[in-house]
Amino acid sequence: LKYCSAINNDGTRVVVGSQSQNRAGINIWDGTQWTSSNITNTGAFGYAVSLNMDGTFLAVSARTANKVYFYTWNGSSFVVKNAVSITGDVNQYGRALALNSSGTTIVISANYFRVTNVDLGAIYIYNINFSTGLATIAGTKLPLICNVANAQLGGSIAISSD
């Protein structure tokens, strides 16, 4: 069982991921009461979640599917805009996520990135552009790799606000 959470800067949006239920629970404070809804998917969806500072951008990983989904807030709910995935000898892509404060950069870990049957771990850094209505992901897909056998780099990650 794995739960994770993310909260925006003013505490009005809280996301709780649950990979065992393949969901991300969305909790919104409107100034009077909390309302709740769920985003569901498959592949250990909800293993990791990250919100930007004002809570308008959300990233949710589906760890066993090696995929991360990107959502934008439309005023009443989060709407999926895109996803990024990876193939090859990589496991647990999306083990940890971190969006910067504006939601324009994301760091994604894959702590079981394998090279010749050795779990090294890797960190991927992407730039995200939500201005087109779809999240376009750009930047290097070359991972930062730890060259220590079985290091499993990326069990936990963070990114600065800018």
XYZ file of N, CA and C in Angstrom:
486
model
N 0.846 -1.172 0.000
C 0.000 0.000 0.000
C 0.888 1.230 0.000
N 0.639 2.163 -0.892
C 1.458 3.365 -0.991
C 0.555 4.563 -1.132
N 0.747 5.523 -0.258
C 0.022 6.783 -0.343
C 1.025 7.919 -0.407
N 0.696 8.946 -1.128
C 1.520 10.137 -1.212
C 0.581 11.324 -1.261
N 1.123 12.510 -1.068
C 0.249 13.681 -1.088
C 0.994 14.897 -1.596
N 0.230 15.882 -2.028
C 0.762 17.176 -2.465
C -0.260 18.232 -2.077
N 0.227 19.420 -1.746
C -0.648 20.518 -1.350
C -0.162 21.791 -2.023
N -1.106 22.644 -2.434
C -0.690 23.905 -3.051
C -0.316 24.910 -1.961
N 0.179 26.054 -2.380
C 0.760 27.033 -1.470
C -0.213 27.547 -0.411
N -1.464 27.787 -0.764
C -2.400 28.339 0.220
C -3.271 27.273 0.882
N -3.010 26.006 0.600
C -3.704 24.915 1.268
C -5.119 24.662 0.803
N -5.503 25.183 -0.352
C -6.869 24.996 -0.845
C -7.024 23.795 -1.780
N -5.922 23.210 -2.212
C -5.963 22.007 -3.051
C -5.005 20.977 -2.469
N -5.543 19.812 -2.191
C -4.753 18.711 -1.654
C -5.016 17.495 -2.525
N -3.947 16.839 -2.971
C -4.063 15.630 -3.781
C -3.429 14.491 -3.004
N -4.144 13.376 -2.905
C -3.637 12.192 -2.221
C -3.648 11.046 -3.225
N -2.475 10.488 -3.492
C -2.373 9.378 -4.432
C -2.458 8.047 -3.715
N -3.028 7.055 -4.375
C -3.128 5.701 -3.846
C -2.901 4.715 -4.981
N -1.693 4.166 -5.051
C -1.399 3.222 -6.131
C -2.215 1.947 -6.003
N -2.544 1.523 -4.785
C -3.298 0.281 -4.613
C -4.722 0.415 -5.146
N -5.233 1.650 -5.205
C -6.565 1.885 -5.744
C -6.507 2.562 -7.114
N -5.303 2.748 -7.655
C -5.115 3.378 -8.960
C -5.870 4.699 -9.063
N -5.643 5.576 -8.077
C -6.362 6.841 -8.096
C -5.565 7.951 -7.434
N -5.982 9.158 -7.769
C -5.522 10.366 -7.095
C -6.771 11.059 -6.588
N -6.856 11.226 -5.285
C -8.002 11.894 -4.676
C -7.766 13.395 -4.659
N -8.694 14.139 -5.230
C -8.591 15.593 -5.323
C -9.501 16.202 -4.255
N -8.942 17.057 -3.406
C -9.699 17.706 -2.334
C -9.548 19.208 -2.491
N -10.675 19.907 -2.618
C -10.682 21.347 -2.886
C -11.418 22.068 -1.763
N -10.781 23.103 -1.198
C -11.400 23.951 -0.189
C -11.911 25.206 -0.882
N -13.213 25.465 -0.790
C -13.796 26.628 -1.461
C -13.980 27.825 -0.530
N -13.445 27.739 0.678
C -13.579 28.797 1.659
C -14.621 28.474 2.710
N -15.466 27.494 2.415
C -16.515 27.085 3.340
C -16.459 25.594 3.652
N -16.194 24.790 2.598
C -16.198 23.338 2.774
C -15.237 22.673 1.794
N -14.886 21.422 2.124
C -14.065 20.601 1.247
C -14.968 19.817 0.306
N -14.564 19.728 -0.961
C -15.211 18.823 -1.910
C -14.150 17.851 -2.402
N -14.570 16.651 -2.703
C -13.629 15.609 -3.106
C -14.059 14.951 -4.409
N -13.073 14.567 -5.195
C -13.308 13.803 -6.416
C -12.082 12.933 -6.642
N -12.156 12.055 -7.620
C -11.055 11.150 -7.912
C -10.708 11.166 -9.391
N -9.419 11.004 -9.662
C -8.927 10.718 -11.007
C -8.428 9.282 -10.937
N -8.856 8.441 -11.863
C -8.439 7.041 -11.835
C -7.752 6.659 -13.138
N -6.956 5.609 -13.053
C -6.249 5.069 -14.203
C -5.758 3.689 -13.805
N -4.730 3.190 -14.474
C -4.174 1.870 -14.163
C -2.661 1.969 -14.003
N -2.021 0.856 -13.698
C -0.564 0.799 -13.664
C 0.055 1.414 -12.421
N -0.561 1.189 -11.257
C -0.122 1.811 -10.001
C -0.229 3.327 -10.092
N -1.287 3.785 -10.761
C -1.586 5.213 -10.886
C -1.768 5.792 -9.493
N -1.151 6.940 -9.250
C -1.225 7.573 -7.949
C -0.040 7.264 -7.052
N 0.960 6.582 -7.596
C 2.139 6.253 -6.777
C 2.836 7.512 -6.293
N 2.942 8.506 -7.164
C 3.531 9.793 -6.786
C 2.675 10.897 -7.386
N 2.539 12.005 -6.660
C 1.784 13.166 -7.137
C 2.579 14.425 -6.835
N 2.371 15.454 -7.660
C 3.007 16.742 -7.417
C 2.114 17.849 -7.957
N 1.973 18.920 -7.184
C 1.228 20.116 -7.588
C 2.199 21.282 -7.689
N 1.908 22.218 -8.587
C 2.680 23.450 -8.589
C 2.156 24.353 -7.468
N 2.791 25.501 -7.285
C 2.506 26.344 -6.133
C 1.050 26.787 -6.028
N 0.452 27.232 -7.131
C -0.935 27.712 -7.035
C -1.969 26.607 -7.280
N -1.504 25.385 -7.498
C -2.411 24.254 -7.634
C -3.114 24.152 -8.969
N -2.571 24.783 -10.007
C -3.204 24.735 -11.322
C -2.654 23.619 -12.210
N -1.487 23.081 -11.869
C -0.887 21.988 -12.629
C -0.630 20.815 -11.697
N -0.932 19.621 -12.177
C -0.804 18.401 -11.398
C -0.099 17.345 -12.233
N 0.802 16.611 -11.609
C 1.442 15.456 -12.241
C 1.155 14.237 -11.367
N 0.802 13.114 -12.018
C 0.510 11.866 -11.315
C 1.215 10.735 -12.047
N 1.940 9.904 -11.301
C 2.627 8.799 -11.958
C 1.820 7.511 -11.902
N 2.029 6.701 -12.925
C 1.549 5.321 -12.978
C 2.820 4.486 -13.072
N 3.367 4.177 -11.927
C 4.726 3.636 -11.802
C 4.947 2.340 -12.571
N 4.037 1.389 -12.482
C 4.268 0.122 -13.171
C 4.015 0.221 -14.672
N 3.347 1.294 -15.110
C 3.163 1.555 -16.535
C 4.293 2.430 -17.089
N 5.221 2.874 -16.211
C 6.324 3.764 -16.607
C 5.804 5.014 -17.311
N 4.786 5.654 -16.701
C 4.135 6.801 -17.325
C 3.813 7.851 -16.273
N 3.883 9.137 -16.677
C 3.472 10.256 -15.829
C 2.460 11.077 -16.614
N 1.322 11.359 -15.984
C 0.239 12.128 -16.592
C 0.274 13.566 -16.093
N -0.083 14.504 -16.985
C -0.110 15.925 -16.666
C -1.537 16.448 -16.783
N -1.960 17.218 -15.784
C -3.322 17.757 -15.710
C -3.261 19.265 -15.486
N -4.297 19.958 -15.964
C -4.471 21.384 -15.655
C -5.828 21.576 -14.996
N -5.912 22.595 -14.158
C -7.148 22.950 -13.462
C -7.978 23.826 -14.383
N -9.237 23.459 -14.628
C -10.086 24.234 -15.536
C -11.088 25.130 -14.803
N -10.930 25.283 -13.504
C -11.835 26.086 -12.699
C -12.747 25.255 -11.821
N -12.934 23.981 -12.209
C -13.766 23.101 -11.382
C -13.191 21.696 -11.221
N -12.253 21.309 -12.089
C -11.649 19.974 -11.984
C -10.323 19.943 -12.735
N -9.552 18.880 -12.509
C -8.313 18.675 -13.249
C -8.619 17.891 -14.523
N -8.051 18.345 -15.647
C -8.266 17.735 -16.957
C -6.917 17.255 -17.480
N -6.862 16.002 -17.937
C -5.610 15.455 -18.453
C -5.226 16.190 -19.737
N -3.944 16.532 -19.864
C -3.450 17.254 -21.038
C -2.422 16.461 -21.826
N -1.695 15.589 -21.161
C -0.665 14.829 -21.860
C -0.087 13.809 -20.892
N 0.786 12.974 -21.423
C 1.513 12.019 -20.598
C 2.877 11.803 -21.222
N 3.830 11.456 -20.402
C 5.154 11.108 -20.877
C 5.471 9.720 -20.338
N 6.071 8.894 -21.186
C 6.422 7.543 -20.761
C 7.805 7.204 -21.285
N 8.297 6.119 -20.800
C 9.636 5.702 -21.208
C 9.612 4.201 -21.447
N 10.415 3.765 -22.395
C 10.516 2.338 -22.689
C 11.960 1.907 -22.488
N 12.176 0.641 -22.593
C 13.525 0.117 -22.424
C 13.659 -0.553 -21.067
N 14.877 -0.679 -20.613
C 15.168 -1.393 -19.375
C 15.027 -0.456 -18.182
N 13.800 0.041 -17.998
C 13.504 0.995 -16.929
C 12.313 0.474 -16.141
N 12.436 0.465 -14.851
C 11.316 0.132 -13.985
C 11.118 1.260 -12.992
N 9.881 1.442 -12.600
C 9.489 2.449 -11.629
C 9.766 3.878 -12.098
N 9.568 4.124 -13.394
C 9.587 5.494 -13.905
C 8.405 6.206 -13.266
N 8.669 7.298 -12.579
C 7.632 7.974 -11.823
C 7.628 7.583 -10.358
N 8.703 6.974 -9.898
C 8.832 6.607 -8.471
C 8.683 7.846 -7.593
N 9.254 8.962 -8.049
C 9.114 10.239 -7.356
C 8.967 11.335 -8.398
N 8.221 12.390 -8.062
C 7.964 13.515 -8.958
C 8.167 14.811 -8.202
N 8.583 15.849 -8.917
C 8.632 17.186 -8.320
C 8.428 18.221 -9.416
N 7.338 18.994 -9.301
C 7.085 20.137 -10.179
C 7.667 21.381 -9.527
N 8.220 22.301 -10.332
C 8.640 23.575 -9.765
C 7.415 24.426 -9.468
N 7.603 25.588 -8.853
C 6.463 26.385 -8.378
C 5.537 26.841 -9.504
N 6.079 27.126 -10.678
C 5.233 27.578 -11.792
C 4.666 26.419 -12.611
N 5.145 25.209 -12.398
C 4.670 24.054 -13.153
C 5.301 23.921 -14.524
N 6.411 24.599 -14.752
C 7.062 24.571 -16.067
C 8.212 23.569 -16.163
N 8.639 23.029 -15.043
C 9.712 22.035 -15.029
C 9.322 20.910 -14.087
N 9.596 19.688 -14.515
C 9.345 18.526 -13.668
C 10.581 17.644 -13.634
N 10.823 17.078 -12.472
C 11.872 16.083 -12.290
C 11.167 14.761 -11.992
N 11.557 13.714 -12.722
C 10.940 12.395 -12.572
C 12.045 11.380 -12.333
N 11.863 10.520 -11.349
C 12.882 9.501 -11.098
C 12.422 8.130 -11.585
N 13.415 7.309 -11.872
C 13.219 5.892 -12.184
C 14.294 5.153 -11.408
N 13.981 4.765 -10.189
C 15.053 4.243 -9.343
C 15.489 2.829 -9.690
N 14.807 2.192 -10.637
C 15.283 0.899 -11.125
C 15.702 0.975 -12.590
N 16.276 2.102 -13.005
C 16.863 2.211 -14.339
C 18.022 1.226 -14.396
N 18.009 0.327 -15.382
C 19.000 -0.760 -15.416
C 20.002 -0.579 -16.550
N 21.227 -0.848 -16.231
C 22.300 -0.918 -17.215
C 23.012 -2.241 -16.972
N 23.011 -3.098 -17.973
C 23.592 -4.447 -17.886
C 23.200 -5.146 -16.584
N 21.888 -5.202 -16.355
C 21.293 -5.903 -15.218
C 21.692 -5.361 -13.851
N 22.074 -4.107 -13.787
C 22.399 -3.465 -12.511
C 21.457 -2.272 -12.331
N 20.790 -2.208 -11.190
C 19.870 -1.111 -10.894
C 20.656 0.113 -10.451
N 20.783 1.087 -11.369
C 21.525 2.303 -11.050
C 20.600 3.427 -10.598
N 19.462 3.533 -11.237
C 18.541 4.639 -10.979
C 18.856 5.801 -11.898
N 17.830 6.603 -12.203
C 18.009 7.730 -13.112
C 17.027 8.836 -12.764
N 17.402 10.060 -13.110
C 16.563 11.237 -12.923
C 16.381 11.883 -14.296
N 15.134 12.208 -14.649
C 14.800 12.843 -15.914
C 14.274 14.240 -15.629
N 14.691 15.210 -16.420
C 14.256 16.594 -16.243
C 13.591 17.043 -17.538
N 12.342 17.556 -17.419
C 11.575 17.985 -18.581
C 11.064 19.411 -18.382
N 10.974 20.157 -19.468
C 10.278 21.439 -19.484
C 8.874 21.173 -19.996
N 7.880 21.858 -19.422
C 6.481 21.645 -19.776
C 5.878 22.965 -20.219
N 5.109 22.944 -21.313
C 4.421 24.141 -21.792
C 2.924 23.838 -21.846
N 2.172 24.471 -20.946
C 0.727 24.268 -20.899
C -0.026 25.313 -21.716
N 0.656 26.280 -22.303
C -0.017 27.415 -22.945
C -0.805 27.030 -24.195
N -0.493 25.940 -24.820
C -1.180 25.537 -26.043
C -2.485 24.796 -25.787
N -2.816 24.585 -24.520
C -3.992 23.789 -24.194
C -3.654 22.333 -23.976
N -2.531 21.912 -24.521
C -1.997 20.585 -24.243
C -0.639 20.773 -23.592
N -0.277 19.855 -22.737
C 1.052 19.920 -22.127
C 2.055 19.396 -23.138
N 2.936 20.242 -23.603
C 4.003 19.779 -24.479
C 5.256 19.620 -23.644
N 5.884 18.473 -23.774
C 7.045 18.143 -22.964
C 8.275 18.235 -23.843
N 9.248 19.008 -23.388
C 10.477 19.190 -24.148
C 11.658 19.072 -23.207
N 12.819 19.032 -23.766
C 14.027 18.965 -22.959
C 14.701 17.629 -23.121
N 15.774 17.482 -22.403
C 16.564 16.271 -22.544
C 15.849 15.072 -21.959
N 15.911 13.996 -22.674
C 15.421 12.738 -22.139
C 16.596 11.879 -21.678
N 17.792 12.428 -21.789
C 18.950 11.699 -21.295
C 18.939 11.761 -19.776
N 18.937 10.624 -19.122
C 18.834 10.629 -17.670
C 20.161 10.975 -16.993
N 20.052 11.523 -15.805
C 21.201 11.644 -14.913
C 21.285 10.307 -14.198
N 22.364 9.605 -14.384
C 22.472 8.243 -13.873
C 23.528 8.186 -12.782
N 23.214 7.450 -11.732
C 24.181 7.190 -10.668
C 24.977 5.957 -11.078
N 26.282 6.042 -11.093
C 27.112 4.927 -11.539
C 27.590 4.044 -10.391
N 26.737 3.865 -9.391
C 27.037 2.969 -8.280
C 26.038 1.815 -8.354
N 26.544 0.594 -8.413
C 25.675 -0.570 -8.554
C 24.624 -0.615 -7.451
N 23.383 -0.880 -7.871
C 22.240 -1.011 -6.970
C 21.980 0.224 -6.112
N 22.375 1.390 -6.586
C 22.168 2.631 -5.834
C 20.708 3.036 -5.808
N 19.954 2.680 -6.854
C 18.541 3.013 -6.968
C 18.299 4.509 -6.754
N 19.080 5.311 -7.444
C 18.959 6.766 -7.399
C 17.528 7.189 -7.672
N 17.021 8.141 -6.914
C 15.715 8.712 -7.192
C 14.583 8.220 -6.332
N 14.871 7.609 -5.201
C 13.810 7.196 -4.298
C 13.026 8.388 -3.776
N 13.676 9.527 -3.698
C 13.046 10.773 -3.279
C 13.748 11.906 -4.016
N 12.999 12.902 -4.493
C 13.592 14.011 -5.229
C 12.901 15.312 -4.866
N 13.537 16.426 -5.198
C 12.959 17.757 -4.974
C 13.507 18.689 -6.052
N 12.828 19.810 -6.239
C 13.273 20.811 -7.206
C 13.062 22.185 -6.558
N 13.916 23.143 -6.919
C 13.761 24.483 -6.376
C 12.518 25.145 -6.983
N 12.077 26.229 -6.375
C 10.839 26.867 -6.829
C 10.968 27.487 -8.214
N 12.143 27.912 -8.603
C 12.303 28.536 -9.919
C 13.068 27.649 -10.846
